[in-house]
Amino acid sequence: MAVTQLPPMALAAAPGDGGATQGILRRQALRESAARTYARVLPIVPVRARGMTVEGADGRRYLDCLSGAGALALGHNHPVVLDAIRAVLDSEAPLQVLDLATPVKDAFTDELFATLPPGLASRARVQFCGPAGTDAVEAALKLVRTATGRDGLLAFSGAYHGMTAGALVASGGAPADGVMAAGVAAAGVTRLPFPYDYRCPFGVGGERGAELAAHWAEKLLDDPKGGALHPAGMILEPVQGEGGVIPAPDGWLRRMREITAAHSIPLIADEVQTGVGRTGAFWAVGHSGVEPDVMVLSKAIGGGLPLAVVVYREDLDVWPPGAHAGTFRGNQLAMAAGAATLAHVRQNNLAERAATVGGRMLERLRGFAAGRPQIGDVRGRGLMIGVELVAPEAGFAAGAGVAPTGAGPVANPDHEASPGGTTPYEISPYEASRYEASPGGGAPYEASPGGAAPGGTAPCADAVRTAAPPAAPVLAAAVQQECLRRGLIVELGGRHGAVIRLLPPLTITDEQTEAVLDRLTDALDASIRTAGTHSRELPPTAAPFASPSTGDHR
């Protein structure tokens, strides 16, 4: 994952604030670590917040589509969260109890189990971890290695699982300048291709690309010389967040469940960012009906306060006492806030509302993208939305980036073609529109040797797909700053920091939804007009900006 160098935003005091904002920001820059991220591109000093609105020390107000990197399912200072916290404080209950049992912890566990996939909930165990998602990832990896007696791990390109050693190894990119954390190597991790329609690793995209990715994983595990014989587990995100908001196709996710079950490999679902209604289902695995063996949960489950857990099948619960511990795994305020959040989302059908509002946002953004080639792709699930920006004219000579006529669906000769027969996937009209037929016309992709193309379409050996244009990280940075000037906070992500990410709270109103879309589309148009996308090169004076993998801060 490449690191992007982006120009800093000038720090200017707003009229009437007496320079207080500028002074605070300057002191932060002088005293805080060079590893800080958001502060480099969002030079604001929040002093008040409610719901989706954040007010800075200079009096400016912003609509927050960052939501604490997805941790604030109900937005800032929601009444049910504040009431739950006040109740614990007023009760004089202990605030920190290690892993002792308390009524607050018992209530949180009840609420959590009520939301889990039924098959898992009926036979689940929960491990309370240190208060960050990355520690829960570490616990999950330790758990499956202990339970299976094996050491290897299957992980995916584009993944992000956290900033500690094991989580970094499982992630698809390094945090800074292409260098892994000191002493950390990727030994024992086998990297698999993640279905990415817009930039398909097989050069075909759509459901066909997902089928090939599943076939790759299956054949690798069946191959005694494949280098991944019988790993301890497979870890994946149902929607890759930091990787660029890339939803896993439901059919592909079901195939991963089938493949791991057939090989007795525990399947770990990292739902740190996708959970608690974010994607339009309470847990993102619910879209596919998949029940993983292990679920890694954090962010929104604490109601905005630090909390992380691992939930897993009871037969995996074989590690000894103290195998995974942490002083702050007994955070009572976070458990109270988390129980209140889980209950509010469940009782008020906020996951369903996220699906409805997110669908409306995607529809409008896709309509806006038409005729604007700088907007390469608009994708997402629920209120987890990504807009990938590209430089459409950069590096494309006549015919460059297009599969040669007559080529099969696999552009890379090192990849193995899918087995003969009809594909189990269907292609949607949206995906079909992304394919470009050769002069002879025909189906969107070549049929496999033993069968017809999806839906009975006649085979076409000449189907081609244009390659996606290069990413435009400078344009994305410009859009982020134009959004900020319009009072909208957005996140960047993706392989090259070229994806505008929206993570609004599930409580976003219809009026706020329209305001977000108006400000974002205005910012996009302004950036396209003024910044342009003629160069992918960054200015030599640009200040360092964090890799997308560092934005999540688990």
Coordinates of C-alpha atoms in Angstrom, one line a residue:
M1 CA 0.0 0.0 0.0
A2 CA 1.7 3.1 -1.2
V3 CA 2.2 6.1 1.1
T4 CA 0.8 9.4 -0.3
Q5 CA 2.6 12.7 0.2
L6 CA 0.0 15.4 0.3
P7 CA 0.2 19.2 0.9
P8 CA -0.8 20.4 4.3
M9 CA -3.7 22.7 4.9
A10 CA -2.7 26.2 6.1
L11 CA -3.6 27.0 9.7
A12 CA -5.5 30.2 9.8
A13 CA -7.4 31.6 12.8
A14 CA -11.0 32.3 12.2
P15 CA -12.3 35.8 12.8
G16 CA -13.1 36.4 16.4
D17 CA -11.4 33.4 17.9
G18 CA -8.4 35.4 19.1
G19 CA -6.0 33.0 17.5
A20 CA -6.9 30.3 20.1
T21 CA -7.5 27.6 17.4
Q22 CA -4.2 28.4 15.7
G23 CA -2.3 28.3 18.9
I24 CA -3.7 24.9 20.0
L25 CA -2.9 23.5 16.6
R26 CA 0.6 24.8 16.6
R27 CA 1.3 23.4 20.1
Q28 CA -0.1 20.1 18.9
A29 CA 2.3 20.0 15.9
L30 CA 5.2 20.8 18.2
R31 CA 4.4 18.4 21.0
E32 CA 2.7 15.4 19.4
S33 CA 4.2 12.4 17.6
A34 CA 5.0 12.5 13.9
A35 CA 2.7 9.5 13.6
R36 CA -0.4 11.6 14.1
T37 CA -2.7 11.4 11.1
Y38 CA -6.1 13.1 11.1
A39 CA -4.7 16.3 12.7
R40 CA -2.5 16.8 9.6
V41 CA -5.4 17.2 7.2
L42 CA -8.3 18.2 9.5
P43 CA -7.0 21.3 11.3
I44 CA -10.0 21.8 13.6
V45 CA -10.3 21.9 17.4
P46 CA -13.6 20.3 18.3
V47 CA -15.2 21.7 21.5
R48 CA -18.8 20.6 21.2
A49 CA -20.6 17.8 19.4
R50 CA -24.1 16.4 19.1
G51 CA -25.3 13.8 16.7
M52 CA -23.7 14.5 13.4
T53 CA -22.7 18.1 14.1
V54 CA -19.2 19.1 15.4
E55 CA -18.4 22.6 16.5
G56 CA -14.8 23.9 16.5
A57 CA -13.2 26.3 18.9
D58 CA -13.5 29.0 16.1
G59 CA -17.3 28.6 16.1
R60 CA -17.5 26.8 12.7
R61 CA -19.8 23.8 12.5
Y62 CA -19.2 20.6 10.5
L63 CA -21.2 17.6 9.4
D64 CA -19.1 14.6 10.6
C65 CA -18.9 11.8 8.1
L66 CA -15.9 10.3 9.9
S67 CA -17.8 9.3 13.1
G68 CA -14.7 8.4 15.0
A69 CA -13.6 6.1 12.1
G70 CA -17.0 4.4 12.5
A71 CA -17.0 4.1 16.3
L72 CA -20.0 6.5 16.7
A73 CA -22.9 4.5 15.4
L74 CA -25.4 6.9 17.1
G75 CA -23.2 10.0 16.5
H76 CA -21.8 12.3 19.1
N77 CA -23.3 12.4 22.7
H78 CA -26.5 10.5 21.9
P79 CA -28.9 10.8 24.9
V80 CA -29.2 7.0 25.4
V81 CA -25.4 6.7 25.6
L82 CA -25.1 9.7 28.0
D83 CA -27.9 8.3 30.2
A84 CA -26.2 4.9 30.4
I85 CA -22.9 6.5 31.4
R86 CA -24.5 8.8 34.0
A87 CA -26.3 5.8 35.5
V88 CA -23.1 3.9 36.1
L89 CA -21.4 7.1 37.5
D90 CA -24.3 7.8 39.8
S91 CA -24.4 4.2 41.1
E92 CA -20.9 4.4 42.4
A93 CA -20.1 1.1 40.7
P94 CA -16.4 0.4 40.1
L95 CA -15.3 1.7 36.8
Q96 CA -12.5 -0.8 36.2
V97 CA -12.7 -4.4 37.3
L98 CA -10.3 -6.4 35.1
D99 CA -12.4 -9.5 34.1
L100 CA -14.6 -9.8 37.2
A101 CA -18.3 -10.3 36.7
T102 CA -20.5 -7.2 37.2
P103 CA -24.2 -6.4 36.5
V104 CA -23.1 -4.0 33.8
K105 CA -20.9 -6.6 32.1
D106 CA -23.7 -9.1 32.3
A107 CA -26.2 -6.8 30.7
F108 CA -23.7 -5.9 27.9
T109 CA -23.1 -9.6 27.2
D110 CA -26.9 -10.3 27.1
E111 CA -27.4 -7.5 24.5
L112 CA -24.4 -8.6 22.4
F113 CA -25.5 -12.2 22.2
A114 CA -29.0 -11.1 21.2
T115 CA -27.6 -9.5 18.1
L116 CA -25.2 -12.3 17.0
P117 CA -25.9 -14.7 14.1
P118 CA -28.2 -17.3 15.7
G119 CA -26.0 -20.3 15.0
L120 CA -23.1 -18.7 16.7
A121 CA -25.0 -17.1 19.6
S122 CA -26.3 -20.5 20.7
R123 CA -22.8 -21.8 21.2
A124 CA -20.6 -18.8 21.7
R125 CA -18.0 -17.7 24.1
V126 CA -16.7 -14.1 24.5
Q127 CA -13.3 -12.9 25.4
F128 CA -13.0 -9.3 26.6
C129 CA -9.8 -7.8 25.3
G130 CA -7.7 -4.7 25.7
P131 CA -9.8 -1.6 24.6
A132 CA -8.8 -1.6 20.9
G133 CA -9.8 -3.6 17.8
T134 CA -6.2 -4.5 17.1
D135 CA -5.9 -6.3 20.4
A136 CA -9.1 -8.3 19.6
V137 CA -7.5 -9.3 16.3
E138 CA -4.4 -10.5 18.2
A139 CA -6.6 -12.5 20.5
A140 CA -8.4 -14.1 17.6
L141 CA -5.2 -15.1 15.9
K142 CA -3.9 -16.5 19.2
L143 CA -7.2 -18.4 19.7
V144 CA -7.2 -20.2 16.4
R145 CA -3.5 -21.1 16.6
T146 CA -4.1 -22.5 20.1
A147 CA -7.2 -24.4 19.1
T148 CA -5.8 -25.9 15.9
G149 CA -2.2 -26.4 16.9
R150 CA -1.3 -24.9 13.6
D151 CA 0.5 -21.6 12.8
G152 CA -0.2 -20.4 9.2
L153 CA -2.8 -17.8 8.3
L154 CA -4.8 -16.9 5.2
A155 CA -5.3 -13.2 4.7
F156 CA -6.3 -11.0 1.8
S157 CA -4.9 -8.2 -0.4
G158 CA -6.2 -4.8 0.7
A159 CA -7.0 -5.9 4.2
Y160 CA -6.5 -3.8 7.3
H161 CA -6.7 -5.4 10.7
G162 CA -4.8 -3.1 13.1
M163 CA -1.5 -1.6 14.1
T164 CA 0.0 -4.3 16.4
A165 CA 2.4 -6.9 15.2
G166 CA 0.2 -9.8 14.4
A167 CA -2.6 -7.6 13.0
L168 CA 0.0 -5.7 10.8
V169 CA 1.2 -9.0 9.4
A170 CA -2.4 -10.0 8.5
S171 CA -3.0 -6.6 6.9
G172 CA -2.4 -6.1 3.2
G173 CA -0.1 -3.1 3.5
A174 CA 2.6 -1.5 5.6
P175 CA 1.8 1.6 7.7
A176 CA 4.5 3.9 6.5
D177 CA 6.9 4.2 3.5
G178 CA 6.4 0.5 2.7
V179 CA 8.2 -0.6 5.8
M180 CA 6.6 -3.0 8.3
A181 CA 6.8 -2.3 12.0
A182 CA 10.2 -3.1 13.5
G183 CA 10.8 -6.8 13.8
V184 CA 7.6 -7.7 12.1
A185 CA 7.7 -10.0 9.0
A186 CA 4.9 -11.6 7.1
A187 CA 6.2 -15.2 7.7
G188 CA 3.4 -17.7 7.8
V189 CA 0.8 -15.5 6.1
T190 CA -0.5 -16.5 2.7
R191 CA -2.0 -13.6 0.8
L192 CA -5.2 -14.3 -1.2
P193 CA -6.8 -12.1 -3.8
F194 CA -9.9 -10.1 -2.5
P195 CA -12.6 -9.5 -5.1
Y196 CA -12.3 -5.9 -6.2
D197 CA -14.6 -5.2 -9.1
Y198 CA -13.1 -1.9 -10.2
R199 CA -9.5 -3.1 -10.1
C200 CA -9.9 -6.9 -10.4
P201 CA -6.7 -8.8 -9.8
F202 CA -7.7 -11.1 -12.6
G203 CA -8.6 -8.4 -15.1
V204 CA -12.2 -9.4 -15.5
G205 CA -14.1 -7.9 -12.5
G206 CA -17.7 -8.6 -11.6
E207 CA -19.0 -12.0 -10.5
R208 CA -16.5 -13.7 -12.7
G209 CA -13.6 -12.1 -10.9
A210 CA -15.2 -13.2 -7.6
E211 CA -15.5 -16.7 -8.9
L212 CA -11.8 -16.8 -9.9
A213 CA -10.8 -15.4 -6.5
A214 CA -12.7 -18.2 -4.8
H215 CA -11.3 -20.8 -7.2
W216 CA -7.7 -19.5 -6.5
A217 CA -8.2 -20.0 -2.7
E218 CA -9.7 -23.4 -3.1
K219 CA -7.0 -24.7 -5.4
L220 CA -4.2 -23.3 -3.2
L221 CA -5.5 -25.3 -0.3
D222 CA -5.9 -28.4 -2.3
D223 CA -2.4 -28.2 -3.7
P224 CA 0.1 -30.0 -1.4
K225 CA 2.8 -27.8 -2.9
G226 CA 0.8 -24.6 -2.7
G227 CA 2.6 -23.3 0.4
A228 CA -0.6 -22.9 2.5
L229 CA -1.3 -26.4 3.7
H230 CA -3.7 -26.5 6.6
P231 CA -3.4 -23.0 8.1
A232 CA -4.7 -22.1 11.6
G233 CA -7.3 -19.7 10.2
M234 CA -8.6 -17.3 7.6
I235 CA -9.3 -13.7 8.5
L236 CA -11.3 -11.3 6.3
E237 CA -13.4 -8.2 6.4
P238 CA -17.0 -8.4 4.9
V239 CA -16.3 -4.9 3.6
Q240 CA -12.8 -3.7 3.3
G241 CA -12.8 -0.3 4.9
E242 CA -9.2 1.1 4.8
G243 CA -8.7 -0.9 1.6
G244 CA -11.1 1.4 -0.2
V245 CA -14.7 0.5 0.9
I246 CA -14.8 -2.8 -1.1
P247 CA -17.8 -5.0 -0.2
A248 CA -17.1 -8.8 -0.4
P249 CA -19.6 -10.3 -2.8
D250 CA -22.1 -12.5 -0.9
G251 CA -21.5 -15.5 -3.2
W252 CA -17.8 -15.2 -2.7
L253 CA -18.1 -15.0 1.1
R254 CA -20.3 -18.1 1.1
R255 CA -17.6 -19.9 -0.9
M256 CA -15.0 -18.8 1.7
R257 CA -17.2 -20.3 4.4
E258 CA -17.6 -23.6 2.4
I259 CA -13.9 -23.8 1.6
T260 CA -12.8 -23.2 5.2
A261 CA -15.4 -25.6 6.6
A262 CA -14.3 -28.3 4.2
H263 CA -10.6 -27.9 5.3
S264 CA -11.4 -27.5 9.0
I265 CA -10.0 -23.9 9.0
P266 CA -11.6 -21.5 11.4
L267 CA -13.1 -18.5 9.6
I268 CA -12.5 -15.1 11.4
A269 CA -14.7 -12.2 10.4
D270 CA -13.2 -8.8 11.3
E271 CA -16.3 -6.7 12.0
V272 CA -14.5 -3.9 13.8
Q273 CA -15.8 -1.3 11.4
T274 CA -18.6 -3.0 9.6
G275 CA -20.6 -4.0 12.7
V276 CA -23.6 -2.6 14.6
G277 CA -25.8 -1.8 11.6
R278 CA -23.1 0.1 9.6
T279 CA -23.6 -1.9 6.3
G280 CA -27.4 -2.3 6.5
A281 CA -27.3 -5.5 8.5
F282 CA -26.5 -5.7 12.2
W283 CA -23.4 -7.6 11.3
A284 CA -22.1 -7.5 7.8
V285 CA -21.8 -11.3 7.5
G286 CA -25.6 -11.2 7.7
H287 CA -25.9 -10.1 4.1
S288 CA -24.6 -13.5 2.9
G289 CA -26.0 -15.6 5.7
V290 CA -22.5 -16.7 6.7
E291 CA -21.8 -17.7 10.3
P292 CA -18.1 -17.4 11.0
D293 CA -16.3 -19.3 13.7
V294 CA -14.8 -16.2 15.2
M295 CA -16.0 -12.5 15.1
V296 CA -13.7 -9.6 16.0
L297 CA -15.7 -6.7 17.4
S298 CA -14.8 -3.2 18.5
K299 CA -15.5 0.5 17.6
A300 CA -19.3 0.9 17.8
I301 CA -19.9 -1.8 20.3
G302 CA -18.5 0.5 23.0
G303 CA -20.9 3.4 22.2
G304 CA -17.9 5.6 21.4
L305 CA -15.8 4.4 24.4
P306 CA -12.9 1.9 24.1
L307 CA -14.1 -1.7 24.0
A308 CA -13.1 -4.8 22.1
V309 CA -14.2 -8.4 22.2
V310 CA -13.8 -11.7 20.4
V311 CA -16.8 -13.9 20.0
Y312 CA -16.2 -17.5 19.0
R313 CA -17.5 -21.1 18.9
E314 CA -17.3 -22.8 22.3
D315 CA -15.3 -25.7 20.9
L316 CA -12.5 -23.3 20.2
D317 CA -12.3 -22.3 23.8
V318 CA -9.3 -24.4 24.8
W319 CA -6.7 -21.8 25.8
P320 CA -5.6 -21.7 29.4
P321 CA -6.4 -18.9 31.9
G322 CA -4.4 -15.8 31.2
A323 CA -3.7 -16.8 27.6
H324 CA -5.0 -13.4 26.6
A325 CA -5.3 -10.6 29.2
G326 CA -5.2 -6.9 29.6
T327 CA -5.7 -4.4 32.4
F328 CA -8.4 -2.4 30.8
R329 CA -10.6 -5.2 29.6
G330 CA -13.1 -4.4 32.3
N331 CA -14.2 -0.9 31.2
Q332 CA -17.6 -0.5 32.8
L333 CA -18.5 2.8 31.2
A334 CA -17.8 1.4 27.7
M335 CA -19.9 -1.7 28.5
A336 CA -22.8 0.4 29.6
A337 CA -22.6 2.7 26.7
G338 CA -22.2 -0.3 24.4
A339 CA -25.2 -2.1 25.7
A340 CA -27.3 1.0 25.3
T341 CA -26.0 1.5 21.7
L342 CA -26.6 -2.1 20.7
A343 CA -30.1 -2.1 22.1
H344 CA -31.0 1.3 20.5
V345 CA -29.8 0.1 17.0
R346 CA -31.7 -3.2 17.3
Q347 CA -34.9 -1.8 18.7
N348 CA -35.1 1.1 16.3
N349 CA -34.2 -0.9 13.2
L350 CA -31.3 1.5 12.4
A351 CA -29.5 -1.2 10.3
E352 CA -32.5 -1.2 8.0
R353 CA -32.5 2.6 7.8
A354 CA -28.8 2.5 7.1
A355 CA -29.5 0.3 4.1
T356 CA -32.2 2.6 2.8
V357 CA -30.3 5.9 3.3
G358 CA -27.1 4.4 2.0
G359 CA -28.8 3.1 -1.1
R360 CA -30.2 6.6 -1.8
M361 CA -26.8 8.1 -1.3
L362 CA -25.2 5.6 -3.7
E363 CA -27.9 6.2 -6.3
R364 CA -27.4 10.0 -6.3
L365 CA -23.6 9.7 -6.3
R366 CA -23.6 7.3 -9.2
G367 CA -25.8 9.6 -11.1
F368 CA -23.5 12.5 -10.3
A369 CA -20.5 10.4 -11.5
A370 CA -21.9 10.0 -15.0
G371 CA -20.0 12.2 -17.4
R372 CA -17.3 12.8 -14.8
P373 CA -14.4 10.4 -15.7
Q374 CA -12.4 11.6 -12.7
I375 CA -14.9 9.6 -10.5
G376 CA -13.9 6.1 -11.3
D377 CA -16.2 4.2 -9.0
V378 CA -18.9 4.7 -6.5
R379 CA -19.5 1.7 -4.2
G380 CA -20.4 0.7 -0.7
R381 CA -22.9 -1.0 1.5
G382 CA -25.3 0.8 3.8
L383 CA -23.7 3.8 5.4
M384 CA -20.2 2.7 4.4
I385 CA -19.6 4.4 1.1
G386 CA -16.5 5.0 -1.1
V387 CA -15.9 7.3 -4.1
E388 CA -12.7 6.3 -5.9
L389 CA -11.1 9.2 -7.8
V390 CA -8.8 8.6 -10.9
A391 CA -6.7 10.3 -13.5
P392 CA -8.5 9.0 -16.6
E393 CA -6.0 10.5 -19.1
A394 CA -2.8 9.4 -17.3
G395 CA -0.7 6.7 -18.8
F396 CA -3.2 5.5 -21.5
A397 CA -1.9 5.2 -25.0
A398 CA -4.1 3.9 -27.7
G399 CA -5.3 0.5 -26.6
A400 CA -3.3 0.5 -23.4
G401 CA -4.8 -1.1 -20.4
V402 CA -7.3 -3.3 -22.4
A403 CA -7.1 -7.0 -22.6
P404 CA -6.1 -8.3 -26.0
T405 CA -8.8 -9.5 -28.3
G406 CA -9.2 -13.2 -27.9
A407 CA -7.7 -13.3 -24.5
G408 CA -9.4 -15.3 -21.8
P409 CA -10.8 -13.7 -18.6
V410 CA -7.6 -14.1 -16.7
A411 CA -5.2 -11.3 -17.7
N412 CA -2.3 -12.6 -15.6
P413 CA -0.9 -15.8 -17.1
D414 CA 0.2 -16.9 -13.6
H415 CA -3.4 -17.1 -12.5
E416 CA -5.2 -20.4 -13.1
A417 CA -8.4 -20.3 -15.1
S418 CA -11.6 -21.4 -13.5
P419 CA -12.9 -25.0 -13.9
G420 CA -15.0 -25.9 -16.8
G421 CA -18.8 -25.5 -16.6
T422 CA -21.3 -22.8 -15.9
T423 CA -20.4 -20.1 -13.4
P424 CA -22.5 -20.1 -10.2
Y425 CA -22.6 -16.3 -10.3
E426 CA -24.9 -13.9 -12.2
I427 CA -23.7 -10.5 -13.4
S428 CA -25.8 -7.5 -12.5
P429 CA -26.6 -4.7 -15.0
Y430 CA -24.3 -2.3 -13.2
E431 CA -21.4 -4.7 -13.4
A432 CA -22.3 -5.5 -17.1
S433 CA -22.1 -1.8 -17.9
R434 CA -18.4 -1.8 -16.8
Y435 CA -17.4 -4.2 -19.5
E436 CA -16.5 -3.3 -23.0
A437 CA -17.1 -5.7 -25.8
S438 CA -14.7 -6.2 -28.7
P439 CA -15.8 -5.1 -32.2
G440 CA -17.5 -8.5 -32.6
G441 CA -19.8 -7.9 -29.7
G442 CA -21.1 -10.5 -27.4
A443 CA -21.1 -11.6 -23.7
P444 CA -19.3 -9.7 -21.0
Y445 CA -16.8 -12.4 -20.5
E446 CA -15.5 -15.6 -22.1
A447 CA -17.3 -18.8 -21.3
S448 CA -15.3 -21.5 -19.5
P449 CA -14.3 -24.5 -21.7
G450 CA -17.2 -26.7 -20.5
G451 CA -20.2 -24.5 -20.5
A452 CA -22.0 -21.3 -21.5
A453 CA -21.7 -17.8 -20.1
P454 CA -24.0 -16.8 -17.2
G455 CA -27.7 -16.7 -17.9
G456 CA -27.4 -18.8 -21.0
T457 CA -25.7 -16.1 -23.1
A458 CA -23.7 -17.4 -26.0
P459 CA -20.0 -17.8 -25.4
C460 CA -17.8 -15.0 -26.6
A461 CA -14.0 -15.4 -26.8
D462 CA -13.5 -11.8 -27.7
A463 CA -14.9 -10.2 -24.6
V464 CA -12.6 -7.6 -23.0
R465 CA -12.6 -5.2 -20.1
T466 CA -10.9 -1.9 -19.9
A467 CA -8.4 -1.5 -17.1
A468 CA -9.2 1.1 -14.5
P469 CA -7.3 4.4 -14.8
P470 CA -4.6 5.3 -12.3
A471 CA -5.6 6.5 -8.8
A472 CA -5.7 10.3 -8.2
P473 CA -4.6 10.8 -4.6
V474 CA -3.9 14.5 -5.1
L475 CA -7.4 15.1 -6.4
A476 CA -8.8 13.1 -3.4
A477 CA -6.8 15.3 -1.0
A478 CA -8.2 18.4 -2.7
V479 CA -11.7 17.1 -2.4
Q480 CA -11.2 16.4 1.3
Q481 CA -10.1 20.0 1.8
E482 CA -12.9 21.4 -0.3
C483 CA -15.3 19.4 1.8
L484 CA -13.8 20.8 5.0
R485 CA -14.2 24.4 3.7
R486 CA -17.9 23.6 3.1
G487 CA -18.3 22.2 6.6
L488 CA -18.1 18.5 5.8
I489 CA -15.6 16.0 7.4
V490 CA -14.7 13.0 5.3
E491 CA -12.0 10.3 5.4
L492 CA -9.6 9.1 2.7
G493 CA -8.7 5.5 2.1
G494 CA -7.9 3.0 -0.6
R495 CA -4.7 1.6 -2.0
H496 CA -3.3 5.1 -2.8
G497 CA -5.4 7.3 -0.6
A498 CA -7.7 8.1 -3.6
V499 CA -11.0 7.0 -2.1
I500 CA -13.3 9.5 -0.4
R501 CA -14.9 7.5 2.5
L502 CA -18.2 8.3 4.1
L503 CA -19.1 6.9 7.5
P504 CA -22.0 9.0 8.8
P505 CA -23.8 7.9 12.0
L506 CA -26.8 5.7 11.6
T507 CA -28.9 8.5 13.0
I508 CA -28.3 10.8 10.0
T509 CA -31.5 12.6 9.1
D510 CA -32.9 13.0 5.6
E511 CA -32.0 16.7 5.7
Q512 CA -28.5 16.0 6.8
T513 CA -28.2 13.3 4.0
E514 CA -29.0 15.9 1.4
A515 CA -26.6 18.4 2.9
V516 CA -23.8 15.8 2.9
L517 CA -24.4 15.0 -0.8
D518 CA -24.7 18.7 -1.7
R519 CA -21.4 19.6 0.0
L520 CA -19.6 16.6 -1.3
T521 CA -20.7 17.0 -4.9
D522 CA -19.9 20.7 -4.8
A523 CA -16.4 19.9 -3.4
L524 CA -15.9 17.3 -6.2
D525 CA -16.8 19.7 -8.9
A526 CA -14.7 22.5 -7.5
S527 CA -11.7 20.2 -7.1
I528 CA -12.0 18.8 -10.6
R529 CA -12.3 22.3 -12.1
T530 CA -9.4 23.9 -10.1
A531 CA -7.0 21.1 -9.3
G532 CA -7.4 19.0 -12.4
T533 CA -6.1 15.4 -12.7
H534 CA -3.3 15.9 -15.3
S535 CA -0.5 14.7 -13.0
R536 CA -0.3 11.9 -10.6
E537 CA 3.0 13.3 -9.3
L538 CA 2.9 15.0 -5.9
P539 CA 4.6 18.4 -5.3
P540 CA 8.2 18.0 -3.9
T541 CA 7.3 20.3 -1.0
A542 CA 4.3 18.2 0.1
A543 CA 4.1 17.4 3.8
P544 CA 3.9 13.7 4.8
F545 CA 0.4 12.3 5.0
A546 CA -0.4 9.0 6.6
S547 CA -1.0 5.9 4.6
P548 CA -4.7 4.8 4.5
S549 CA -3.8 1.9 6.7
T550 CA -3.0 4.3 9.6
G551 CA -6.3 6.1 9.6
D552 CA -8.3 3.5 11.4
H553 CA -6.2 3.6 14.7
R554 CA -7.4 0.4 16.2

